[in-house]
Structure formats: structure tokens, C-alpha cells
mmCIF file of C-alpha atoms in Angstrom:
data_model
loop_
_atom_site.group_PDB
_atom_site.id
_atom_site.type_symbol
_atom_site.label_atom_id
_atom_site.label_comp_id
_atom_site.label_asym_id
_atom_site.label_seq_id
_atom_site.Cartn_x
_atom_site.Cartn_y
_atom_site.Cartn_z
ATOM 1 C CA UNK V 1208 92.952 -1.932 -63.120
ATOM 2 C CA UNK V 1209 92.330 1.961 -64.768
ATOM 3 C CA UNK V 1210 89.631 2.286 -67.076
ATOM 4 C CA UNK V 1211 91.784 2.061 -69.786
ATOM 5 C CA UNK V 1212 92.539 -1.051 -69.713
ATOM 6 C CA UNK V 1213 89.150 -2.435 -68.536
ATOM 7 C CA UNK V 1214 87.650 -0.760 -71.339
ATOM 8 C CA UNK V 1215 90.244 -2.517 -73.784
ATOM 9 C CA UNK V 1216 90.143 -5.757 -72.507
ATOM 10 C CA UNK V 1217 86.052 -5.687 -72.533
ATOM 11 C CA UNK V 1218 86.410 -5.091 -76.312
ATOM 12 C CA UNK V 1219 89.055 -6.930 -76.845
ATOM 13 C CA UNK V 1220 87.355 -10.006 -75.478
ATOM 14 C CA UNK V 1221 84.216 -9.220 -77.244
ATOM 15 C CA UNK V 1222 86.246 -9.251 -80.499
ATOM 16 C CA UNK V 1223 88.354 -12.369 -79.874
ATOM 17 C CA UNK V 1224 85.139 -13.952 -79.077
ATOM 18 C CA UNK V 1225 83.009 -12.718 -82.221
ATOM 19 C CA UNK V 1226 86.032 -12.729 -84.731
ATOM 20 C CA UNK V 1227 87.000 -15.651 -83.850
ATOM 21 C CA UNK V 1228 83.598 -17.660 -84.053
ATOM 22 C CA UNK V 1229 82.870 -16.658 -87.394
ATOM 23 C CA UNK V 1230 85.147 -18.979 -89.231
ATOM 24 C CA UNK V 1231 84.293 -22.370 -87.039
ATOM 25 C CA UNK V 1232 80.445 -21.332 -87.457
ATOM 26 C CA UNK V 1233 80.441 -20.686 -91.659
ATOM 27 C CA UNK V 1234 82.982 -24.247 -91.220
ATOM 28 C CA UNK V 1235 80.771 -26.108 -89.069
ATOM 29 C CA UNK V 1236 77.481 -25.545 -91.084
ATOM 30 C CA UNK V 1237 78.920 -26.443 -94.175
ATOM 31 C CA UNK V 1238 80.064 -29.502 -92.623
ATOM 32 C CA UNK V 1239 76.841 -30.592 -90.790
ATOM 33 C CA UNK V 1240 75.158 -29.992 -94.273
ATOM 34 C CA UNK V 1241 77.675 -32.359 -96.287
ATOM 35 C CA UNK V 1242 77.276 -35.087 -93.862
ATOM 36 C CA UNK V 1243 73.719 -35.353 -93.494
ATOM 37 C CA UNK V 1244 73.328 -35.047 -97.052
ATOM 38 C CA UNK V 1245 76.462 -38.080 -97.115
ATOM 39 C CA UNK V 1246 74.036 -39.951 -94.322
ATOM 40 C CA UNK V 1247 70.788 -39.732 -96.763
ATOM 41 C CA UNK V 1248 72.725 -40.689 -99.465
ATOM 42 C CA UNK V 1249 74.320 -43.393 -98.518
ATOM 43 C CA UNK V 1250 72.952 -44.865 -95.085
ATOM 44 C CA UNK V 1251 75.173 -47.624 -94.943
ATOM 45 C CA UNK V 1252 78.332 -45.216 -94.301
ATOM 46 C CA UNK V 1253 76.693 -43.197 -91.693
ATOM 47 C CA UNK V 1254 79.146 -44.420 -88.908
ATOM 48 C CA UNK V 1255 82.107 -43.396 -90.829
ATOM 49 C CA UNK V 1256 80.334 -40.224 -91.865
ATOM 50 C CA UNK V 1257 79.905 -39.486 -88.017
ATOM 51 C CA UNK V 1258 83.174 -40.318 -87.048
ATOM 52 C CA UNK V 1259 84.774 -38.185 -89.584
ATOM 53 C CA UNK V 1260 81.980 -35.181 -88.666
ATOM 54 C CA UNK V 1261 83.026 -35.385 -85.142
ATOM 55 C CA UNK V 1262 87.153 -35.295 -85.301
ATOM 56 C CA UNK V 1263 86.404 -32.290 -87.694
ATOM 57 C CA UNK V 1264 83.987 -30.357 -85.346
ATOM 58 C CA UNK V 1265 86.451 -31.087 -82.599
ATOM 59 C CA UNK V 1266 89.031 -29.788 -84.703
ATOM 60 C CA UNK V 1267 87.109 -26.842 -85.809
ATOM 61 C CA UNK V 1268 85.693 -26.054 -82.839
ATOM 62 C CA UNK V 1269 88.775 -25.876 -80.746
ATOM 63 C CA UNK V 1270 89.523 -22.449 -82.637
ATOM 64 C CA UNK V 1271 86.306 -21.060 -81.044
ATOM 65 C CA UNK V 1272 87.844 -22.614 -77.656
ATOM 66 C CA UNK V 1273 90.573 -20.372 -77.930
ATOM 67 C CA UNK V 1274 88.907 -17.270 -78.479
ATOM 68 C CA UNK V 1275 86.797 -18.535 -75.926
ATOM 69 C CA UNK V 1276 89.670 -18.838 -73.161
ATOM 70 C CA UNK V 1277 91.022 -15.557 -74.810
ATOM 71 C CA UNK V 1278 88.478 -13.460 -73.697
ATOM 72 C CA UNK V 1279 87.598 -15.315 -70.137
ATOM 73 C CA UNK V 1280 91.151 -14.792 -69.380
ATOM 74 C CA UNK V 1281 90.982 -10.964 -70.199
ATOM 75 C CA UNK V 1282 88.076 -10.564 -68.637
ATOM 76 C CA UNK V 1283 89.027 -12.695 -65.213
ATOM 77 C CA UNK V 1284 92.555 -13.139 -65.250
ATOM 78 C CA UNK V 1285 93.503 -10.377 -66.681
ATOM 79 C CA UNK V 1286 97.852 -10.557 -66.816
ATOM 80 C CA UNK V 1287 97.576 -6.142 -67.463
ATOM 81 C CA UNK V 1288 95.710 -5.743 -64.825
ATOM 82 C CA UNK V 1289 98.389 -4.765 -62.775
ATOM 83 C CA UNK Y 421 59.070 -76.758 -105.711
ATOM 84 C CA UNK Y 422 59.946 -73.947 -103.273
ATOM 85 C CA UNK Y 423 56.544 -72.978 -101.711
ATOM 86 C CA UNK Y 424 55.455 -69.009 -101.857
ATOM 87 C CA UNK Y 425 56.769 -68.484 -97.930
ATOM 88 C CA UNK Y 426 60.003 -69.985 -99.061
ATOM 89 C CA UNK Y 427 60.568 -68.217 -102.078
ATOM 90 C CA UNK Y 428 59.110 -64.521 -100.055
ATOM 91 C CA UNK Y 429 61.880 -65.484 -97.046
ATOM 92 C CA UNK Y 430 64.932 -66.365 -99.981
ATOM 93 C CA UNK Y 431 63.694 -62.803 -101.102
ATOM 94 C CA UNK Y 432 64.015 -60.891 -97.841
ATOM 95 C CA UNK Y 433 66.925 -62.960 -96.711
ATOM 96 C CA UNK Y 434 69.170 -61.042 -100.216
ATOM 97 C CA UNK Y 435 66.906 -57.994 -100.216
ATOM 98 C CA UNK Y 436 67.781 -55.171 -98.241
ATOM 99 C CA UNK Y 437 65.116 -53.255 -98.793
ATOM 100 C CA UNK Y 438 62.427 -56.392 -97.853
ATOM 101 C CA UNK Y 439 64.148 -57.258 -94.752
ATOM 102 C CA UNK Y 440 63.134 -55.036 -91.600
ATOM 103 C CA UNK Y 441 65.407 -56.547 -88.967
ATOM 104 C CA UNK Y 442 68.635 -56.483 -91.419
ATOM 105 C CA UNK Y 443 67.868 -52.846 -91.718
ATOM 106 C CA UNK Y 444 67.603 -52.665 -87.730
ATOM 107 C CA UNK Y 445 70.828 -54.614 -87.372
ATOM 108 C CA UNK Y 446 73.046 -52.552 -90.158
ATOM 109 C CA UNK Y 447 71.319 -49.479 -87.987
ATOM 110 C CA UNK Y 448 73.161 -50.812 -84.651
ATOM 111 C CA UNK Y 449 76.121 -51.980 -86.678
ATOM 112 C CA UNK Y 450 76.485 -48.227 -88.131
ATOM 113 C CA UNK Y 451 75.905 -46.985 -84.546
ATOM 114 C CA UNK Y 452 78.388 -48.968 -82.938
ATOM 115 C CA UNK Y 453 80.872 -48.268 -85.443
ATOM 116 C CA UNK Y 454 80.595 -44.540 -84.194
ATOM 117 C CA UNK Y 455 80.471 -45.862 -80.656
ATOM 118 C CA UNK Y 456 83.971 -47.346 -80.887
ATOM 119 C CA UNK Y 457 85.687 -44.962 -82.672
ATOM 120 C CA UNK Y 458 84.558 -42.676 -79.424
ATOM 121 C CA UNK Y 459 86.014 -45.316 -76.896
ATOM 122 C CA UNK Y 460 89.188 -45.168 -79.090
ATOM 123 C CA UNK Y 461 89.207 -41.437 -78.682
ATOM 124 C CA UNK Y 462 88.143 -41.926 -74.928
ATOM 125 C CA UNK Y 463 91.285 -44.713 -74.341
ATOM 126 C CA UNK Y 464 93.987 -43.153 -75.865
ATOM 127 C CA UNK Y 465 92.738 -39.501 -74.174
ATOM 128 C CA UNK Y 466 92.610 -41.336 -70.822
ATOM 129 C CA UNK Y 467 96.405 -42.436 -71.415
ATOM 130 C CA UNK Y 468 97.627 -39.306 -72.527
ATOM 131 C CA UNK Y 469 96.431 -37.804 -69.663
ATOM 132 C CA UNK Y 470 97.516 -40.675 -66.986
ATOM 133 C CA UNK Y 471 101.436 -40.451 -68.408
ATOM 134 C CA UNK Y 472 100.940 -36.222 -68.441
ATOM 135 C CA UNK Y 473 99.784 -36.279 -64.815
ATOM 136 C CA UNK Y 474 102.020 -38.409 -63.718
ATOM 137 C CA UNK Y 475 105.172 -36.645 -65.354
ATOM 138 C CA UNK Y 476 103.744 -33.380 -64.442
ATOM 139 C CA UNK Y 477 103.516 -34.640 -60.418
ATOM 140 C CA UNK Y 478 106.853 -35.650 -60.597
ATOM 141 C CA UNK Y 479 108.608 -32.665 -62.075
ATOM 142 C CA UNK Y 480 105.794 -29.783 -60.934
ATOM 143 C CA UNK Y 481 104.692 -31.024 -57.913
ATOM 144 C CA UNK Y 482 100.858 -31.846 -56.936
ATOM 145 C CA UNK Y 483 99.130 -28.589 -57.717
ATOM 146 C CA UNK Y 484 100.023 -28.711 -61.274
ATOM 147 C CA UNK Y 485 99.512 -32.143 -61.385
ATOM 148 C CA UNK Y 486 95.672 -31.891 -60.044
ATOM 149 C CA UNK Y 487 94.967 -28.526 -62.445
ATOM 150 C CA UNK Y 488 96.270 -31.171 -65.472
ATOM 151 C CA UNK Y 489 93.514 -33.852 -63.965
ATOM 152 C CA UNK Y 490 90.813 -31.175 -64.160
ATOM 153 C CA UNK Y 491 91.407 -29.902 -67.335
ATOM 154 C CA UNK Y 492 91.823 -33.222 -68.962
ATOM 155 C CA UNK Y 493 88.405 -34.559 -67.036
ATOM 156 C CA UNK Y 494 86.555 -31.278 -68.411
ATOM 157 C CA UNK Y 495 88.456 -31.924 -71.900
ATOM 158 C CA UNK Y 496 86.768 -35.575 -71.812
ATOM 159 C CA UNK Y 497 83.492 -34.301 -70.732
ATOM 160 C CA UNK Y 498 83.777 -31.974 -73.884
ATOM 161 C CA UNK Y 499 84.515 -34.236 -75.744
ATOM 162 C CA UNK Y 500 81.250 -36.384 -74.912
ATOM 163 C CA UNK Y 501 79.277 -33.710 -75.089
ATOM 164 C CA UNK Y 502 79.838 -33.024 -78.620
ATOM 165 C CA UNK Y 503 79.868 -36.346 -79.330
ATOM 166 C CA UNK Y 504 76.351 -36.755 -77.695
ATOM 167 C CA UNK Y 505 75.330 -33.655 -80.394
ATOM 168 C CA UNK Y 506 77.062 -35.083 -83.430
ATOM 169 C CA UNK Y 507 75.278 -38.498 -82.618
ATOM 170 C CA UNK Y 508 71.828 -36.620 -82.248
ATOM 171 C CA UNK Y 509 72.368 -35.133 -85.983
ATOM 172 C CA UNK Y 510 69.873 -35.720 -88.124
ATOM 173 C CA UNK Y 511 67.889 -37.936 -86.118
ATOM 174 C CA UNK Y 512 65.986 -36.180 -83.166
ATOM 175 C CA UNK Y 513 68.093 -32.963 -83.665
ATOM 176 C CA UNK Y 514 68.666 -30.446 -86.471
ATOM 177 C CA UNK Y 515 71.908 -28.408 -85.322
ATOM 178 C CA UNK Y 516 74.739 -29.703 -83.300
ATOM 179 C CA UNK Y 517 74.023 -28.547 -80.023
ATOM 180 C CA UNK Y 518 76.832 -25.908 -78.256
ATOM 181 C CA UNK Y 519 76.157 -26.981 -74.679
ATOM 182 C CA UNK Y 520 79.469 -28.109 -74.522
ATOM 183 C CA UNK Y 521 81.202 -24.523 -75.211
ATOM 184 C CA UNK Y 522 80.117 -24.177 -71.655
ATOM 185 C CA UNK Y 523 82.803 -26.712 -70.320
ATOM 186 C CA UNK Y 524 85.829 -24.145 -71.476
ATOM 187 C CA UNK Y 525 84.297 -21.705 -69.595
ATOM 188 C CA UNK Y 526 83.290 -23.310 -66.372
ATOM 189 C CA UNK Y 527 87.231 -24.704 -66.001
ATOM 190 C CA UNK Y 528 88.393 -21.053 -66.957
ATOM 191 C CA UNK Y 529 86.281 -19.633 -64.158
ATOM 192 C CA UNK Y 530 86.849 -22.499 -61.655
ATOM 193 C CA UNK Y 531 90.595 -22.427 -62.588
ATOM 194 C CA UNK Y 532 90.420 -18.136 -62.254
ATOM 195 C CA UNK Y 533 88.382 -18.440 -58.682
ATOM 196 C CA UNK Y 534 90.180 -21.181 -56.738
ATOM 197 C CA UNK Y 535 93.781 -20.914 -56.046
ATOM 198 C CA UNK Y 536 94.405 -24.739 -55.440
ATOM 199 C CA UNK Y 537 94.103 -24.940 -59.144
ATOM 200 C CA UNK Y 538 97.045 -23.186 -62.148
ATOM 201 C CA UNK Y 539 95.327 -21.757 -65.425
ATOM 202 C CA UNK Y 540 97.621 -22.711 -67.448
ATOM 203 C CA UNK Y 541 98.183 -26.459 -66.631
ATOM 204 C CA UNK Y 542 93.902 -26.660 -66.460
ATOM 205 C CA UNK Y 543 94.274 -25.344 -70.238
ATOM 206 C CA UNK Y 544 96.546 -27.617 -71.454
ATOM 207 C CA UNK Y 545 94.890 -30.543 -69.901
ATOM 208 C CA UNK Y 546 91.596 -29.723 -71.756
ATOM 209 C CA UNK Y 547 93.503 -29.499 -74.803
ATOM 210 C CA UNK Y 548 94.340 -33.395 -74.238
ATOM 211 C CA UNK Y 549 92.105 -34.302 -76.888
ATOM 212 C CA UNK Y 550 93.445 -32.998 -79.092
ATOM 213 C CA UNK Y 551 96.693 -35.213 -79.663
ATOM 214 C CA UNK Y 552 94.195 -37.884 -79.146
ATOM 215 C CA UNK Y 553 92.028 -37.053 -82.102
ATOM 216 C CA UNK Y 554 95.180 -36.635 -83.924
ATOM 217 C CA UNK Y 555 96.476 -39.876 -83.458
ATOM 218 C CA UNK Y 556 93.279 -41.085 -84.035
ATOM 219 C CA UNK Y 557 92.767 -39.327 -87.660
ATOM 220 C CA UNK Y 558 95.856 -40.705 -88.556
ATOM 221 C CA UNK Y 559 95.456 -44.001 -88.014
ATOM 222 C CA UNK Y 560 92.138 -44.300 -89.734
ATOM 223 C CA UNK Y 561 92.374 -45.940 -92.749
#
């Protein structure tokens, strides 16, 4: 692999990772906030207000996943590396 | 004549807020409402992945078949692990926890060192959840 492309991919996967985690994170807090708030409110709904909390972190944190794989892939499988 | 005990038990028997053990029972009931709605997850994320690696091993033969198993067992460990955080929420923890961002990139690097195991197929196995969960948000009412 030239420099080039090293140099590229090491800033490409430190973008894909940092880009990409920004979203989920500001997503993620807000949600965590909203359902502990929803648990002291109400304590009898806290198992549905888990449940819910979890299929949306899952959901929200996949999107960090793939920035994630993203930039392991560039930076250990790189497919331009020739 | 209902005597004082009486009348203090009829009270605590209708009053939440009197009666400690109804408040520890609604606690577990709460808990194990979250508990099952992870074994649902868990069941139908352990099917998807028994029918995928057994399609897979028939039309891609075994090494795609076994890269599929270890993605979908690290996609299931994931899974726990956040669940483990979520369920920690509020109670003895303040943030969920991202211990289990670690999982993607152990299989990546596993998948990337050895050769018996496909990148690709390891990928889309830990992505098995995911049709799981959807099913799953569906069907809740």
C-alpha cells in the first residue's frame, strides 16, 4: 500500500468513525434522558419504558456499528490496498 | 367492628403506597416484563440465525456457514451487553455503558486475522439482530 492511500484511509476511517458517532450520541442522550424521566414519572411502566429504550439504542446504535466496521475495514482490510 | 390491625392491613392491602412487598412484587413484575421481551429478542435471533446457517452451509459451503455462526454469536453477545447497560439505567448506573462497541471490533479483527473465517458473512451475521428487533417492534402492541 503507497502512502497515499494509507494516509487516506487513516483519515478516512477517523472521519467515518467521528462523523458518524455524532448523530447516535446527540440520539442516544436524548433518549436515555426521556426514559428515565418516563421511569420517575411513572414507575409502573418502567418495563415497557426499557424495552422500548433498548430496540431504539439497538437501532441507533447500529449506525455507529457501521462506521465502526467502516473504518476497521480500511484500516485492516483495506480492498485499495492493492 | 373491624379492629385497628384489620382496618391498617384493608389499608395496605388497596394502598400502594402503604404496602412494601406490593411495591417489591410490581418491581420484579416490571423487571421481568423487560426480561421477556429480551428472551423474545434472544428466540427469534437464535432462529434467524439457525435457518441462515443452515441455508448458507448448503448453498456456500462450511466456511461461510461458520463466519455466519460467529457473527451471529458476537451479534447476540451485543445484544446482551447492551441490554445488561440499558437494564443498569438509572439504578446503579448513570450512562449506558459502550462496552459492547467492543464486540464489532473484536469480530472485525478476528474475521481480518484468521483466514478460516469470510468478513463479509461474519458482518452480516452480527447484523442478525437486527431483523429480530424488527419483528419484534412490530409486533408490540
Amino acid at each position: 500500500m503507497d502512502s497515499i492511500t494509507t494516509a487516506a484511509s487513516v483519515v478516512a476511517a477517523g472521519l467515518a468513525v467521528g462523523l458518524g458517532a455524532i448523530g447516535p450520541g446527540i440520539g442516544q442522550g436524548s433518549a436515555a434522558q426521556g426514559a428515565v424521566e418516563g421511569i420517575a414519572r411513572q414507575p409502573e411502566a418502567e418495563g415497557k419504558i426499557r424495552g422500548t429504550l433498548l430496540l431504539s439504542f439497538a437501532f441507533m446504535e447500529s449506525l455507529t456499528i457501521y462506521g465502526l466496521v467502516v473504518a476497521l475495514v480500511l484500516l485492516f482490510a483495506n480492498p485499495f490496498a492493492g | 367492628m373491624l379492629m385497628a390491625s384489620e382496618i391498617v392491613e384493608d389499608c395496605a392491602s388497596h394502598d400502594p403506597l402503604l404496602d412494601i412487598d406490593s411495591s417489591d412484587s410490581s418491581s420484579a413484575v416490571r423487571s421481568d416484563e423487560y426480561l421477556e421481551l429480551q428472551f423474545r429478542v434472544f428466540r427469534l435471533t437464535f432462529l434467524l440465525t439457525f435457518f441462515s446457517v443452515g441455508l448458507s452451509g448448503f448453498f456456500w459451503g462450511i466456511q461461510v456457514s461458520a463466519s455466519l455462526l460467529f457473527g451471529a454469536l458476537s451479534g447476540i453477545l451485543y445484544f446482551r451487553l447492551l441490554a445488561r447497560g440499558i437494564g443498569k439505567l438509572g439504578t446503579t448506573s448513570k450512562m449506558v455503558g459502550k462496552v459492547q462497541l467492543l464486540v464489532p471490533v473484536v469480530l472485525v479483527l478476528t474475521s481480518s486475522r484468521f483466514p478460516q473465517l469470510d468478513l463479509i458473512p461474519a458482518l452480516l451475521g452480527f447484523l442478525l439482530y437486527k431483523p429480530a428487533l424488527i419483528i419484534q417492534f412490530l409486533s408490540m402492541p
